[in-house]
């Protein structure tokens, strides 16, 4: 039996909504083959790589068609009902099974993609709600951490609405700010997308300084993996030189106590995308105590701090850092 008997295997996602049962995600399977007198049918099987659950379907080739050997035939199988975010491996074989005559393909299931537009000048997101069987839909903005927490009131769009476009206002462009749309039926599949997933600039601006305690702190608004450290910026055209022992994981709130408001003292954020530097004391953003010649006080020892000339990088500053640990967040 020639291996070229099976021509192609095509996989695609589909959504089926039938009130009041709700919506379900489907895997659509099509195949092409060359007819052969010994071929009685085709079998397609879908196996979930997560659970190893397998579903199979068989299509029989009529006897009259087998006599037309060499003719190409298109076969459309019934859809498999699957879950969102499942990874499947689909195999196509002949009936009876001939050794070596088989096709296989891996497929990742995604829900229907949302249509939306971001109006940055007005700080609104316009969402086009999908039309499906006259069902009502909910639309919302949410902050994605362990789960997606409401970042505004969900909007309900009725099935008989003339306009299915929704305007959602937002305050900041955060990588974990996401859109969710789902039908108003029990256990409905939620379609989710995050318009600003690559916009991380605003994360580095969440810096706070407390003049009374001279504590400098930063806390990520979105889950992320990276590193935070203090660094010394000698001047334009130079690199910000990291201070020894000041690096900490960026998993939660990072605080540096007893920090002096030197314009050359900065925070350096290192992630897989590169690094960012913020110098909070370069501009008079924070109220400050009378300036001294110290960058910070190390280890909280008694007695006067060691004075450091502003024009030179201190060799072994060891600022105190307190990290309030939180539960592990998903990577961002």
Short mmCIF file of C-alpha atoms in Angstrom, two decimals:
data_model
loop_
_atom_site.label_atom_id
_atom_site.label_comp_id
_atom_site.label_asym_id
_atom_site.label_seq_id
_atom_site.Cartn_x
_atom_site.Cartn_y
_atom_site.Cartn_z
CA UNK A 1 0.00 0.00 0.00
CA UNK A 2 1.61 3.38 -1.00
CA UNK A 3 2.22 5.81 1.88
CA UNK A 4 1.00 8.67 -0.31
CA UNK A 5 -2.54 7.23 -0.07
CA UNK A 6 -3.32 9.78 2.69
CA UNK A 7 -2.92 13.26 1.24
CA UNK A 8 -3.54 15.78 4.04
CA UNK A 9 -5.00 16.25 7.50
CA UNK A 10 -6.54 19.68 8.29
CA UNK A 11 -7.52 20.76 11.83
CA UNK A 12 -9.39 23.88 12.98
CA UNK A 13 -11.30 25.21 16.00
CA UNK A 14 -15.02 25.98 16.06
CA UNK A 15 -17.56 27.22 18.62
CA UNK A 16 -21.07 25.78 18.96
CA UNK A 17 -23.71 27.66 20.97
CA UNK A 18 -27.20 26.25 21.50
CA UNK A 19 -29.37 27.88 24.19
CA UNK A 20 -30.10 26.95 26.92
CA UNK A 21 -27.17 24.48 26.96
CA UNK A 22 -24.54 27.20 26.42
CA UNK A 23 -21.45 27.11 24.22
CA UNK A 24 -18.87 24.40 23.63
CA UNK A 25 -15.49 24.36 21.86
CA UNK A 26 -15.09 21.91 18.97
CA UNK A 27 -12.24 20.43 16.94
CA UNK A 28 -13.07 20.20 13.23
CA UNK A 29 -11.20 17.51 11.22
CA UNK A 30 -10.95 17.17 7.44
CA UNK A 31 -8.82 14.79 5.38
CA UNK A 32 -7.97 14.04 1.78
CA UNK A 33 -7.00 10.64 0.32
CA UNK A 34 -6.49 8.74 -2.90
CA UNK A 35 -8.98 5.91 -3.41
CA UNK A 36 -7.67 2.32 -3.46
CA UNK A 37 -9.51 -0.93 -4.04
CA UNK A 38 -8.31 -2.33 -0.69
CA UNK A 39 -9.38 0.75 1.31
CA UNK A 40 -12.60 0.27 3.30
CA UNK A 41 -12.58 3.43 5.39
CA UNK A 42 -10.71 6.00 7.50
CA UNK A 43 -10.28 6.35 11.24
CA UNK A 44 -9.37 9.60 13.02
CA UNK A 45 -8.48 9.71 16.74
CA UNK A 46 -7.92 12.70 19.02
CA UNK A 47 -5.82 12.22 22.19
CA UNK A 48 -5.47 14.83 24.92
CA UNK A 49 -1.81 15.15 25.90
CA UNK A 50 -2.90 16.28 29.39
CA UNK A 51 -5.30 13.45 30.30
CA UNK A 52 -4.48 10.82 27.61
CA UNK A 53 -8.23 10.59 26.91
CA UNK A 54 -8.84 9.40 23.34
CA UNK A 55 -11.86 9.88 21.06
CA UNK A 56 -12.16 8.13 17.68
CA UNK A 57 -14.42 8.28 14.62
CA UNK A 58 -14.64 6.04 11.58
CA UNK A 59 -15.90 6.85 8.08
CA UNK A 60 -16.56 4.01 5.65
CA UNK A 61 -15.80 4.25 1.93
CA UNK A 62 -18.68 2.88 -0.20
CA UNK A 63 -17.87 -0.19 -2.29
CA UNK A 64 -18.78 1.65 -5.49
CA UNK A 65 -16.21 4.38 -4.72
CA UNK A 66 -13.43 1.83 -4.21
CA UNK A 67 -13.67 0.83 -7.85
CA UNK A 68 -12.56 4.35 -8.81
CA UNK A 69 -8.94 3.72 -7.78
CA UNK A 70 -6.62 6.72 -8.10
CA UNK A 71 -9.39 9.31 -7.64
CA UNK A 72 -8.90 11.91 -4.88
CA UNK A 73 -11.58 12.15 -2.18
CA UNK A 74 -12.27 14.77 0.54
CA UNK A 75 -13.58 13.46 3.89
CA UNK A 76 -15.27 15.62 6.55
CA UNK A 77 -15.51 14.05 10.00
CA UNK A 78 -17.91 15.00 12.79
CA UNK A 79 -16.48 17.51 15.28
CA UNK A 80 -14.83 16.45 18.55
CA UNK A 81 -15.96 18.30 21.68
CA UNK A 82 -12.85 19.53 23.49
CA UNK A 83 -11.75 22.02 26.17
CA UNK A 84 -10.11 25.44 25.99
CA UNK A 85 -6.28 25.42 26.14
CA UNK A 86 -6.11 21.64 25.55
CA UNK A 87 -3.21 20.29 23.51
CA UNK A 88 -4.31 17.40 21.29
CA UNK A 89 -2.56 14.88 19.07
CA UNK A 90 -4.69 13.74 16.11
CA UNK A 91 -3.93 10.62 14.07
CA UNK A 92 -5.45 9.55 10.74
CA UNK A 93 -5.27 5.86 9.68
CA UNK A 94 -6.76 3.63 7.03
CA UNK A 95 -9.31 0.85 7.63
CA UNK A 96 -7.93 -1.77 7.57
CA UNK A 97 -4.71 -0.32 8.94
CA UNK A 98 -1.75 -0.64 6.58
CA UNK A 99 1.72 -0.45 8.11
CA UNK A 100 3.31 2.99 7.67
CA UNK A 101 0.18 4.58 6.16
CA UNK A 102 -0.69 7.14 8.83
CA UNK A 103 -0.74 10.90 9.41
CA UNK A 104 -0.33 12.70 12.78
CA UNK A 105 -0.62 16.33 13.85
CA UNK A 106 -0.51 18.25 17.14
CA UNK A 107 -3.07 21.02 17.74
CA UNK A 108 -3.54 23.55 20.57
CA UNK A 109 -7.14 24.60 21.21
CA UNK A 110 -7.86 28.30 21.60
CA UNK A 111 -11.18 30.03 22.00
CA UNK A 112 -12.53 32.42 19.41
CA UNK A 113 -10.46 35.60 19.18
CA UNK A 114 -11.95 38.90 20.26
CA UNK A 115 -12.35 41.90 17.99
CA UNK A 116 -11.37 45.07 19.82
CA UNK A 117 -9.77 48.49 19.31
CA UNK A 118 -7.75 50.53 21.81
CA UNK A 119 -8.29 54.29 21.84
CA UNK A 120 -5.29 55.46 23.87
CA UNK A 121 -6.20 59.16 23.62
CA UNK A 122 -9.56 58.54 25.34
CA UNK A 123 -8.31 55.58 27.42
CA UNK A 124 -11.11 53.25 26.32
CA UNK A 125 -11.23 49.79 24.73
CA UNK A 126 -13.98 49.16 22.16
CA UNK A 127 -15.07 45.52 22.06
CA UNK A 128 -17.16 43.86 19.35
CA UNK A 129 -19.25 41.15 21.04
CA UNK A 130 -19.63 38.02 18.85
CA UNK A 131 -23.05 37.17 17.46
CA UNK A 132 -24.08 33.65 18.35
CA UNK A 133 -27.62 32.32 18.49
CA UNK A 134 -29.18 35.41 20.08
CA UNK A 135 -27.51 34.76 23.43
CA UNK A 136 -26.78 37.46 26.01
CA UNK A 137 -23.10 38.14 26.67
CA UNK A 138 -21.02 39.65 29.47
CA UNK A 139 -17.95 41.83 28.81
CA UNK A 140 -15.48 43.02 31.45
CA UNK A 141 -11.95 44.23 32.16
CA UNK A 142 -9.99 42.31 34.77
CA UNK A 143 -6.53 42.16 36.35
CA UNK A 144 -5.01 38.73 35.76
CA UNK A 145 -3.12 37.30 38.73
CA UNK A 146 -4.09 33.85 40.08
CA UNK A 147 -7.53 34.54 38.67
CA UNK A 148 -8.87 37.53 36.76
CA UNK A 149 -10.21 40.08 39.27
CA UNK A 150 -12.77 42.70 38.17
CA UNK A 151 -11.22 46.00 37.09
CA UNK A 152 -14.62 47.51 36.34
CA UNK A 153 -18.29 46.61 36.29
CA UNK A 154 -19.15 43.79 33.82
CA UNK A 155 -21.41 44.95 30.97
CA UNK A 156 -24.27 42.74 29.77
CA UNK A 157 -25.13 42.79 26.06
CA UNK A 158 -28.55 41.32 25.28
CA UNK A 159 -29.05 39.01 22.33
CA UNK A 160 -31.48 41.40 20.61
CA UNK A 161 -29.24 44.49 20.93
CA UNK A 162 -28.96 46.56 17.75
CA UNK A 163 -25.34 47.42 18.55
CA UNK A 164 -23.02 44.77 19.97
CA UNK A 165 -20.11 47.14 20.53
CA UNK A 166 -19.08 47.95 24.12
CA UNK A 167 -16.81 50.78 25.35
CA UNK A 168 -14.73 49.95 28.45
CA UNK A 169 -12.69 52.74 30.12
CA UNK A 170 -9.33 51.99 31.75
CA UNK A 171 -6.92 54.01 33.89
CA UNK A 172 -3.50 52.45 33.17
CA UNK A 173 -2.01 50.33 30.40
CA UNK A 174 -0.90 47.27 32.36
CA UNK A 175 0.32 43.94 30.90
CA UNK A 176 -2.08 42.02 33.17
CA UNK A 177 -5.15 44.12 32.22
CA UNK A 178 -7.30 41.74 30.17
CA UNK A 179 -10.63 41.57 28.34
CA UNK A 180 -13.09 38.76 28.99
CA UNK A 181 -16.26 37.92 27.06
CA UNK A 182 -18.60 35.02 27.84
CA UNK A 183 -22.21 34.02 27.19
CA UNK A 184 -24.78 34.39 29.98
CA UNK A 185 -25.14 30.62 30.40
CA UNK A 186 -23.85 28.31 33.16
CA UNK A 187 -20.19 27.20 32.79
CA UNK A 188 -19.76 29.19 29.58
CA UNK A 189 -16.38 29.23 27.84
CA UNK A 190 -14.64 32.59 28.46
CA UNK A 191 -12.77 34.27 25.64
CA UNK A 192 -9.84 36.26 27.05
CA UNK A 193 -7.16 38.51 25.62
CA UNK A 194 -4.73 41.04 27.14
CA UNK A 195 -4.29 44.12 24.87
CA UNK A 196 -1.27 45.54 26.74
CA UNK A 197 0.62 42.32 27.45
CA UNK A 198 3.85 43.80 26.01
CA UNK A 199 3.49 47.23 27.68
CA UNK A 200 5.55 46.98 30.87
CA UNK A 201 6.65 50.63 31.22
CA UNK A 202 4.08 51.55 33.87
CA UNK A 203 5.23 48.71 36.15
CA UNK A 204 8.50 50.47 36.94
CA UNK A 205 6.84 53.70 38.06
CA UNK A 206 5.23 52.26 41.22
CA UNK A 207 7.99 53.71 43.43
CA UNK A 208 7.23 55.24 46.83
CA UNK A 209 9.42 57.19 49.26
CA UNK A 210 8.55 57.86 52.90
CA UNK A 211 10.49 60.88 54.27
CA UNK A 212 9.85 60.03 57.92
CA UNK A 213 11.46 56.58 57.75
CA UNK A 214 13.58 57.34 54.65
CA UNK A 215 12.29 54.08 53.14
CA UNK A 216 12.26 53.58 49.36
CA UNK A 217 9.86 50.86 48.17
CA UNK A 218 8.48 49.36 44.96
CA UNK A 219 5.70 46.81 44.41
CA UNK A 220 4.70 45.22 41.09
CA UNK A 221 1.13 45.76 39.96
CA UNK A 222 1.20 42.64 37.77
CA UNK A 223 2.77 39.20 38.29
CA UNK A 224 6.29 39.15 36.91
CA UNK A 225 9.68 37.50 37.18
CA UNK A 226 12.75 39.66 37.48
CA UNK A 227 15.20 41.34 39.81
CA UNK A 228 15.35 44.72 41.52
CA UNK A 229 18.53 46.43 42.77
CA UNK A 230 19.91 49.82 43.75
CA UNK A 231 22.39 51.37 41.35
CA UNK A 232 24.55 54.50 41.12
CA UNK A 233 24.31 56.67 38.00
CA UNK A 234 27.55 58.63 37.48
CA UNK A 235 26.12 60.81 34.72
CA UNK A 236 24.87 61.02 31.10
CA UNK A 237 26.25 58.39 28.73
CA UNK A 238 27.24 55.98 31.52
CA UNK A 239 25.78 52.75 32.86
CA UNK A 240 24.02 52.65 36.22
CA UNK A 241 26.42 50.69 38.44
CA UNK A 242 24.67 48.16 40.67
CA UNK A 243 25.34 48.41 44.41
CA UNK A 244 26.60 45.22 46.03
CA UNK A 245 24.12 43.04 47.93
CA UNK A 246 21.13 45.21 46.93
CA UNK A 247 19.57 42.77 44.42
CA UNK A 248 16.25 41.15 45.34
CA UNK A 249 13.63 39.06 43.46
CA UNK A 250 10.77 41.16 42.06
CA UNK A 251 8.06 38.76 43.23
CA UNK A 252 6.53 41.11 45.79
CA UNK A 253 7.09 44.35 47.67
CA UNK A 254 10.77 45.35 47.90
CA UNK A 255 11.81 47.98 50.43
CA UNK A 256 15.11 49.75 51.09
CA UNK A 257 15.15 51.52 54.48
CA UNK A 258 17.29 54.54 55.42
CA UNK A 259 17.82 55.78 51.87
CA UNK A 260 19.12 59.30 51.29
CA UNK A 261 17.61 61.34 48.45
CA UNK A 262 20.66 61.46 46.22
CA UNK A 263 19.81 62.33 42.56
CA UNK A 264 22.31 59.69 41.38
CA UNK A 265 20.72 56.87 43.38
CA UNK A 266 18.42 54.80 41.14
CA UNK A 267 16.44 51.56 40.97
CA UNK A 268 17.36 49.01 38.30
CA UNK A 269 14.79 46.46 37.10
CA UNK A 270 16.13 43.42 35.21
CA UNK A 271 13.80 41.03 33.33
CA UNK A 272 14.02 38.63 30.40
CA UNK A 273 13.15 41.59 28.12
CA UNK A 274 16.16 43.64 29.29
CA UNK A 275 16.47 46.21 32.04
CA UNK A 276 14.95 49.55 33.03
CA UNK A 277 16.36 52.25 35.32
CA UNK A 278 14.31 54.73 37.34
CA UNK A 279 15.94 57.57 39.32
CA UNK A 280 13.21 58.81 41.68
CA UNK A 281 15.31 61.61 43.22
CA UNK A 282 16.51 63.09 39.93
CA UNK A 283 13.36 65.22 39.81
CA UNK A 284 11.76 66.79 42.95
CA UNK A 285 8.99 64.20 42.91
CA UNK A 286 9.33 63.13 46.55
CA UNK A 287 9.56 65.43 49.61
CA UNK A 288 13.01 65.03 51.09
CA UNK A 289 14.78 65.66 54.39
CA UNK A 290 17.81 67.98 54.33
CA UNK A 291 20.36 66.37 52.03
CA UNK A 292 23.43 64.72 53.51
CA UNK A 293 26.53 63.35 51.84
CA UNK A 294 25.45 59.73 52.46
CA UNK A 295 23.80 57.56 49.86
CA UNK A 296 22.21 55.35 52.49
CA UNK A 297 22.93 53.80 55.86
CA UNK A 298 24.07 50.17 55.79
CA UNK A 299 23.07 47.46 58.27
CA UNK A 300 21.46 49.92 60.68
CA UNK A 301 24.50 50.04 62.97
CA UNK A 302 24.69 52.60 65.73
CA UNK A 303 26.90 55.63 65.31
CA UNK A 304 27.23 58.10 62.46
CA UNK A 305 26.97 56.75 58.91
CA UNK A 306 29.99 56.72 56.66
CA UNK A 307 30.04 59.81 54.46
CA UNK A 308 30.35 59.20 50.75
CA UNK A 309 31.31 61.79 48.18
CA UNK A 310 28.51 62.24 45.61
CA UNK A 311 30.96 62.24 42.72
CA UNK A 312 32.25 58.75 43.53
CA UNK A 313 30.60 55.38 43.53
CA UNK A 314 30.60 53.81 47.04
CA UNK A 315 32.54 50.56 46.96
CA UNK A 316 30.56 48.37 49.38
CA UNK A 317 27.23 49.87 50.29
CA UNK A 318 24.94 47.21 51.69
CA UNK A 319 21.46 48.73 52.06
CA UNK A 320 18.96 46.96 54.22
CA UNK A 321 16.21 45.33 52.18
CA UNK A 322 13.01 43.77 53.49
CA UNK A 323 11.07 41.54 51.13
CA UNK A 324 7.49 40.73 52.08
CA UNK A 325 6.96 37.35 50.48
CA UNK A 326 3.73 36.54 48.75
CA UNK A 327 2.38 33.40 47.13
CA UNK A 328 4.02 32.47 43.84
CA UNK A 329 2.42 34.36 40.99
CA UNK A 330 2.18 33.02 37.47
CA UNK A 331 4.99 34.31 35.26
CA UNK A 332 4.43 37.49 33.32
#
